[in-house]
Amino acid sequence: MWLKAKKQIDRMGHVLLLLLLSTPTLSLINEIDLNQDFIWQLKEVPRIVKEKTFSLDSPKFEANVQLELSGVCGIECQRALPGPSLSDLKELLSYETVFENGTRTLTEVNVLGVELSPGANSTAKVLSRRKRQVYGTDSRFSISDRRFLTNFPFNTAVKISTGCSGILISPKHVLTAAHCVHDGKDYIKGSKKLRVGLVRLKSKGSGKRRKGARRNKREASEVQDRHINTQQPKQRSSSRAGRRQKAAERKSERKPSFQWTRVKSTQIPKGWLRGVTGDVAVDYDYAVLELKRPHKKKYMELGVSPASKMIPGSMIHFSGYDADRSGQLVYRFCSVSDESSDLFYQYCDAESGSTGSGIYLRLKEPNQKKWKRKIIAVYSGHQWVDINGEQQDYNVAVRITPLKFAQICLWIHGDSENCAQG
């Protein structure tokens, strides 16, 4: 009885998840005008061009993983800062590349076509903020059903060997948080042999069966059933239907495992390094990992982060591997509570391990009725933010601005020719 009740609850959870993932349902929940068009606004982005590349000393790879940062300059701090100059941007958007053999380079860049704002960083207060990683009732969903786990968008989420999450952004590239691989001074222990885990499904207690191997008991039983009860067609039909249902249930209950792939190179913006900013700059907390071998999964494209008022219900979504739910992919959605030009504060329930997840939206493509998901931010995690000299903790996301879009696109393609619009 207990097992039957559990399966009924699981089915209800799957139905609820399907409803929650549908745009009309989210719109109704948040009292959104369904006639309003939420469209990806494609714009020309600045160009980032490589100028010089220098060899650097090999990293020590001695830093400890620090999934919570302290003393970071958050939205309140950013309100008092002037906008960066062109020379500042060139410095901040130059980047380090560390390779699997331990060698390291610094690439200096030029920034073309950027419009500079002389004023302070723009901010827009949306709602009052809350604290803590999980707010009251835990609203996260563990994705265990293979119908979700192996399909887009959930199959784009990956696990990083340093204990973080990430998201596939090309056949060979993963986007994650910079502090998952670098603490601002040195690279994290184990990041020299960094690996990325892509989810795959594995049946309980079974592996791949060799070609020509003997059938298991269930298959043998099914073969026997084809040759018996020939005089009872109704009973035979019912028996087959029951077996098909049980087989489907077993298939959907497969446990996820990971296919680990080595990382060929890691790239982080110079703006993340403490030597440049004096302290870690959370608005540069992003990194791209290039895989040694391409994968065959569907990946998610990058998009420039719109203002929260252009997001349906100000709702964002992301999936990651939270540490308190070992081996499980966890999905959540929530509203943006505050924003600057570089950061989101948000209410999403999340635990360590989900850091580095790609935050995405689903908006309409221009001149089409088709909806499309794109990554618009990286989940930096539960951070301690400096507010008027006091430390307060918030869940923080780094927005993909036009400049960050241009830089990440450069890392993916190797040049800026394919990075004109975002």
PDB file of C-alpha atoms in Angstrom, residues 107-288:
ATOM      1  CA  THR A 107      45.016  37.738 -22.901  1.00  0.00           C
ATOM      2  CA  GLU A 108      44.617  41.495 -23.141  1.00  0.00           C
ATOM      3  CA  VAL A 109      41.592  42.776 -25.054  1.00  0.00           C
ATOM      4  CA  ASN A 110      40.234  45.886 -26.681  1.00  0.00           C
ATOM      5  CA  VAL A 111      36.572  46.866 -26.314  1.00  0.00           C
ATOM      6  CA  LEU A 112      34.853  48.338 -29.378  1.00  0.00           C
ATOM      7  CA  GLY A 113      31.429  49.928 -29.751  1.00  0.00           C
ATOM      8  CA  VAL A 114      30.636  50.320 -26.057  1.00  0.00           C
ATOM      9  CA  GLU A 115      28.518  53.198 -24.747  1.00  0.00           C
ATOM     10  CA  LEU A 116      29.948  54.465 -21.477  1.00  0.00           C
ATOM     11  CA  SER A 117      27.757  55.859 -18.727  1.00  0.00           C
ATOM     12  CA  PRO A 118      29.422  58.597 -16.627  1.00  0.00           C
ATOM     13  CA  GLY A 119      27.014  58.090 -13.737  1.00  0.00           C
ATOM     14  CA  ALA A 120      26.905  55.469 -10.999  1.00  0.00           C
ATOM     15  CA  ASN A 121      25.758  51.910 -11.670  1.00  0.00           C
ATOM     16  CA  SER A 122      22.050  51.830 -12.400  1.00  0.00           C
ATOM     17  CA  THR A 123      19.782  49.966 -10.006  1.00  0.00           C
ATOM     18  CA  ALA A 124      16.082  49.241  -9.876  1.00  0.00           C
ATOM     19  CA  LYS A 125      14.432  48.171  -6.665  1.00  0.00           C
ATOM     20  CA  VAL A 126      11.632  45.706  -7.317  1.00  0.00           C
ATOM     21  CA  LEU A 127      10.537  44.198  -4.018  1.00  0.00           C
ATOM     22  CA  SER A 128      11.743  44.059  -0.431  1.00  0.00           C
ATOM     23  CA  ARG A 129      14.525  41.514   0.064  1.00  0.00           C
ATOM     24  CA  ARG A 130      14.725  38.479   2.303  1.00  0.00           C
ATOM     25  CA  LYS A 131      17.631  36.534   3.732  1.00  0.00           C
ATOM     26  CA  ARG A 132      18.819  32.916   3.887  1.00  0.00           C
ATOM     27  CA  GLN A 133      19.256  30.160   1.379  1.00  0.00           C
ATOM     28  CA  VAL A 134      15.854  28.512   1.885  1.00  0.00           C
ATOM     29  CA  TYR A 135      12.846  30.690   2.662  1.00  0.00           C
ATOM     30  CA  GLY A 136      10.234  28.984   4.850  1.00  0.00           C
ATOM     31  CA  THR A 137       8.728  26.006   3.005  1.00  0.00           C
ATOM     32  CA  ASP A 138      11.279  24.466   0.660  1.00  0.00           C
ATOM     33  CA  SER A 139       9.941  25.051  -2.871  1.00  0.00           C
ATOM     34  CA  ARG A 140      12.580  23.056  -4.767  1.00  0.00           C
ATOM     35  CA  PHE A 141      11.714  20.123  -7.061  1.00  0.00           C
ATOM     36  CA  SER A 142      13.979  17.087  -7.336  1.00  0.00           C
ATOM     37  CA  ILE A 143      14.006  15.947 -10.970  1.00  0.00           C
ATOM     38  CA  SER A 144      14.120  12.150 -10.855  1.00  0.00           C
ATOM     39  CA  ASP A 145      11.825  11.099 -13.708  1.00  0.00           C
ATOM     40  CA  ARG A 146      13.816  10.299 -16.851  1.00  0.00           C
ATOM     41  CA  ARG A 147      11.167  12.041 -18.987  1.00  0.00           C
ATOM     42  CA  PHE A 148      12.405  15.303 -17.500  1.00  0.00           C
ATOM     43  CA  LEU A 149      15.988  14.461 -16.559  1.00  0.00           C
ATOM     44  CA  THR A 150      17.140  13.465 -20.046  1.00  0.00           C
ATOM     45  CA  ASN A 151      15.294  16.200 -21.923  1.00  0.00           C
ATOM     46  CA  PHE A 152      15.776  19.906 -22.482  1.00  0.00           C
ATOM     47  CA  PRO A 153      16.153  22.109 -20.462  1.00  0.00           C
ATOM     48  CA  PHE A 154      17.121  19.852 -17.529  1.00  0.00           C
ATOM     49  CA  ASN A 155      19.728  17.875 -19.478  1.00  0.00           C
ATOM     50  CA  THR A 156      21.780  21.086 -19.895  1.00  0.00           C
ATOM     51  CA  ALA A 157      22.645  21.151 -16.168  1.00  0.00           C
ATOM     52  CA  VAL A 158      26.015  19.603 -15.274  1.00  0.00           C
ATOM     53  CA  LYS A 159      28.035  18.850 -12.171  1.00  0.00           C
ATOM     54  CA  ILE A 160      31.541  20.286 -11.603  1.00  0.00           C
ATOM     55  CA  SER A 161      34.129  18.139  -9.796  1.00  0.00           C
ATOM     56  CA  THR A 162      34.926  20.974  -7.335  1.00  0.00           C
ATOM     57  CA  GLY A 163      31.388  20.693  -5.909  1.00  0.00           C
ATOM     58  CA  CYS A 164      29.481  23.206  -8.054  1.00  0.00           C
ATOM     59  CA  SER A 165      27.013  23.108 -10.922  1.00  0.00           C
ATOM     60  CA  GLY A 166      27.173  24.509 -14.437  1.00  0.00           C
ATOM     61  CA  ILE A 167      25.251  24.634 -17.706  1.00  0.00           C
ATOM     62  CA  LEU A 168      26.065  23.540 -21.260  1.00  0.00           C
ATOM     63  CA  ILE A 169      26.382  26.552 -23.601  1.00  0.00           C
ATOM     64  CA  SER A 170      27.900  24.847 -26.674  1.00  0.00           C
ATOM     65  CA  PRO A 171      28.924  21.317 -27.710  1.00  0.00           C
ATOM     66  CA  LYS A 172      32.237  21.868 -25.884  1.00  0.00           C
ATOM     67  CA  HIS A 173      31.656  24.636 -23.315  1.00  0.00           C
ATOM     68  CA  VAL A 174      30.205  24.930 -19.819  1.00  0.00           C
ATOM     69  CA  LEU A 175      29.313  28.151 -18.002  1.00  0.00           C
ATOM     70  CA  THR A 176      29.789  28.227 -14.217  1.00  0.00           C
ATOM     71  CA  ALA A 177      30.805  30.591 -11.392  1.00  0.00           C
ATOM     72  CA  ALA A 178      34.432  31.764 -11.256  1.00  0.00           C
ATOM     73  CA  HIS A 179      34.736  31.012  -7.530  1.00  0.00           C
ATOM     74  CA  CYS A 180      34.065  27.335  -8.312  1.00  0.00           C
ATOM     75  CA  VAL A 181      37.550  27.173  -9.853  1.00  0.00           C
ATOM     76  CA  HIS A 182      39.415  30.227  -8.460  1.00  0.00           C
ATOM     77  CA  ASP A 183      39.281  32.071  -5.119  1.00  0.00           C
ATOM     78  CA  GLY A 184      40.515  35.405  -6.495  1.00  0.00           C
ATOM     79  CA  LYS A 185      44.170  34.629  -5.764  1.00  0.00           C
ATOM     80  CA  ASP A 186      44.780  31.053  -6.870  1.00  0.00           C
ATOM     81  CA  TYR A 187      43.029  28.137  -8.547  1.00  0.00           C
ATOM     82  CA  ILE A 188      41.099  25.649  -6.432  1.00  0.00           C
ATOM     83  CA  LYS A 189      42.678  22.359  -5.358  1.00  0.00           C
ATOM     84  CA  GLY A 190      41.679  19.726  -7.880  1.00  0.00           C
ATOM     85  CA  SER A 191      40.935  22.247 -10.636  1.00  0.00           C
ATOM     86  CA  LYS A 192      44.114  21.211 -12.483  1.00  0.00           C
ATOM     87  CA  LYS A 193      42.310  17.943 -13.204  1.00  0.00           C
ATOM     88  CA  LEU A 194      38.882  19.520 -13.436  1.00  0.00           C
ATOM     89  CA  ARG A 195      36.030  17.338 -14.675  1.00  0.00           C
ATOM     90  CA  VAL A 196      32.440  17.934 -15.716  1.00  0.00           C
ATOM     91  CA  GLY A 197      29.704  15.370 -15.028  1.00  0.00           C
ATOM     92  CA  LEU A 198      26.934  14.969 -17.611  1.00  0.00           C
ATOM     93  CA  VAL A 199      23.926  13.064 -16.385  1.00  0.00           C
ATOM     94  CA  ARG A 200      23.153   9.605 -17.713  1.00  0.00           C
ATOM     95  CA  LEU A 201      20.679   7.004 -16.520  1.00  0.00           C
ATOM     96  CA  LYS A 202      21.528   3.682 -14.987  1.00  0.00           C
ATOM     97  CA  SER A 203      19.101   0.919 -14.007  1.00  0.00           C
ATOM     98  CA  LYS A 204      19.197  -0.297 -10.426  1.00  0.00           C
ATOM     99  CA  GLY A 205      21.724  -3.090 -10.064  1.00  0.00           C
ATOM    100  CA  SER A 206      22.277  -3.476 -13.780  1.00  0.00           C
ATOM    101  CA  GLY A 207      24.876  -2.438 -16.284  1.00  0.00           C
ATOM    102  CA  LYS A 208      25.099  -2.617 -20.045  1.00  0.00           C
ATOM    103  CA  ARG A 209      24.285  -6.083 -21.348  1.00  0.00           C
ATOM    104  CA  ARG A 210      26.787  -7.497 -23.821  1.00  0.00           C
ATOM    105  CA  LYS A 211      25.556  -8.220 -27.298  1.00  0.00           C
ATOM    106  CA  GLY A 212      24.402 -11.823 -27.420  1.00  0.00           C
ATOM    107  CA  ALA A 213      24.297 -12.147 -23.631  1.00  0.00           C
ATOM    108  CA  ARG A 214      21.616 -14.315 -22.044  1.00  0.00           C
ATOM    109  CA  ARG A 215      18.250 -12.711 -21.421  1.00  0.00           C
ATOM    110  CA  ASN A 216      17.405 -11.749 -17.861  1.00  0.00           C
ATOM    111  CA  LYS A 217      14.544 -13.377 -15.960  1.00  0.00           C
ATOM    112  CA  ARG A 218      11.977 -10.734 -16.894  1.00  0.00           C
ATOM    113  CA  GLU A 219      12.732 -11.071 -20.619  1.00  0.00           C
ATOM    114  CA  ALA A 220      12.673 -14.863 -20.394  1.00  0.00           C
ATOM    115  CA  SER A 221       9.334 -14.671 -18.623  1.00  0.00           C
ATOM    116  CA  GLU A 222       7.932 -12.489 -21.381  1.00  0.00           C
ATOM    117  CA  VAL A 223       9.088 -15.009 -24.017  1.00  0.00           C
ATOM    118  CA  GLN A 224       7.348 -17.815 -22.149  1.00  0.00           C
ATOM    119  CA  ASP A 225       4.162 -15.744 -21.837  1.00  0.00           C
ATOM    120  CA  ARG A 226       3.996 -15.442 -25.621  1.00  0.00           C
ATOM    121  CA  HIS A 227       3.563 -19.246 -25.872  1.00  0.00           C
ATOM    122  CA  ILE A 228       1.075 -19.877 -23.073  1.00  0.00           C
ATOM    123  CA  ASN A 229      -2.537 -18.995 -22.335  1.00  0.00           C
ATOM    124  CA  THR A 230      -3.359 -19.030 -26.077  1.00  0.00           C
ATOM    125  CA  GLN A 231      -6.947 -19.945 -25.229  1.00  0.00           C
ATOM    126  CA  GLN A 232      -7.418 -16.948 -22.889  1.00  0.00           C
ATOM    127  CA  PRO A 233      -6.943 -13.813 -25.053  1.00  0.00           C
ATOM    128  CA  LYS A 234      -8.494 -11.381 -22.574  1.00  0.00           C
ATOM    129  CA  GLN A 235      -6.271 -12.600 -19.746  1.00  0.00           C
ATOM    130  CA  ARG A 236      -3.222 -12.533 -22.056  1.00  0.00           C
ATOM    131  CA  SER A 237      -3.981  -8.943 -23.118  1.00  0.00           C
ATOM    132  CA  SER A 238      -4.379  -7.847 -19.510  1.00  0.00           C
ATOM    133  CA  SER A 239      -1.126  -9.570 -18.542  1.00  0.00           C
ATOM    134  CA  ARG A 240       0.783  -7.843 -21.340  1.00  0.00           C
ATOM    135  CA  ALA A 241      -0.641  -4.450 -20.398  1.00  0.00           C
ATOM    136  CA  GLY A 242       0.421  -5.007 -16.794  1.00  0.00           C
ATOM    137  CA  ARG A 243       3.935  -5.946 -17.843  1.00  0.00           C
ATOM    138  CA  ARG A 244       4.204  -2.893 -20.100  1.00  0.00           C
ATOM    139  CA  GLN A 245       3.105  -0.625 -17.254  1.00  0.00           C
ATOM    140  CA  LYS A 246       5.613  -2.151 -14.833  1.00  0.00           C
ATOM    141  CA  ALA A 247       8.389  -1.908 -17.417  1.00  0.00           C
ATOM    142  CA  ALA A 248       7.569   1.773 -17.999  1.00  0.00           C
ATOM    143  CA  GLU A 249       7.635   2.433 -14.249  1.00  0.00           C
ATOM    144  CA  ARG A 250      10.989   0.686 -13.885  1.00  0.00           C
ATOM    145  CA  LYS A 251      12.358   2.675 -16.823  1.00  0.00           C
ATOM    146  CA  SER A 252      11.272   6.018 -15.337  1.00  0.00           C
ATOM    147  CA  GLU A 253      12.780   5.106 -11.933  1.00  0.00           C
ATOM    148  CA  ARG A 254      16.330   4.646 -13.191  1.00  0.00           C
ATOM    149  CA  LYS A 255      18.870   6.358 -10.998  1.00  0.00           C
ATOM    150  CA  PRO A 256      21.039   9.087 -12.536  1.00  0.00           C
ATOM    151  CA  SER A 257      24.793   8.689 -12.715  1.00  0.00           C
ATOM    152  CA  PHE A 258      27.412  10.901 -14.339  1.00  0.00           C
ATOM    153  CA  GLN A 259      29.618  10.561 -17.369  1.00  0.00           C
ATOM    154  CA  TRP A 260      32.704  12.542 -16.370  1.00  0.00           C
ATOM    155  CA  THR A 261      34.608  14.502 -19.008  1.00  0.00           C
ATOM    156  CA  ARG A 262      37.986  16.191 -18.526  1.00  0.00           C
ATOM    157  CA  VAL A 263      38.262  19.967 -18.930  1.00  0.00           C
ATOM    158  CA  LYS A 264      40.747  21.124 -21.569  1.00  0.00           C
ATOM    159  CA  SER A 265      40.936  24.776 -20.490  1.00  0.00           C
ATOM    160  CA  THR A 266      39.349  27.242 -18.054  1.00  0.00           C
ATOM    161  CA  GLN A 267      38.828  30.941 -18.706  1.00  0.00           C
ATOM    162  CA  ILE A 268      38.039  33.614 -16.099  1.00  0.00           C
ATOM    163  CA  PRO A 269      37.805  37.416 -16.449  1.00  0.00           C
ATOM    164  CA  LYS A 270      40.594  39.493 -14.958  1.00  0.00           C
ATOM    165  CA  GLY A 271      37.878  41.447 -13.125  1.00  0.00           C
ATOM    166  CA  TRP A 272      37.512  38.442 -10.796  1.00  0.00           C
ATOM    167  CA  LEU A 273      41.137  38.596  -9.605  1.00  0.00           C
ATOM    168  CA  ARG A 274      41.824  40.298  -6.269  1.00  0.00           C
ATOM    169  CA  GLY A 275      44.962  41.958  -7.642  1.00  0.00           C
ATOM    170  CA  VAL A 276      42.818  44.035 -10.013  1.00  0.00           C
ATOM    171  CA  THR A 277      39.868  44.987  -7.824  1.00  0.00           C
ATOM    172  CA  GLY A 278      41.430  44.735  -4.340  1.00  0.00           C
ATOM    173  CA  ASP A 279      38.810  42.128  -3.439  1.00  0.00           C
ATOM    174  CA  VAL A 280      36.723  39.618  -5.351  1.00  0.00           C
ATOM    175  CA  ALA A 281      34.189  41.395  -7.570  1.00  0.00           C
ATOM    176  CA  VAL A 282      31.024  39.326  -7.501  1.00  0.00           C
ATOM    177  CA  ASP A 283      29.816  40.931 -10.756  1.00  0.00           C
ATOM    178  CA  TYR A 284      32.692  39.090 -12.496  1.00  0.00           C
ATOM    179  CA  ASP A 285      31.925  35.749 -10.855  1.00  0.00           C
ATOM    180  CA  TYR A 286      31.677  33.675 -14.034  1.00  0.00           C
ATOM    181  CA  ALA A 287      33.936  31.247 -15.900  1.00  0.00           C
ATOM    182  CA  VAL A 288      33.815  29.084 -19.011  1.00  0.00           C
TER     183      VAL A 288
END
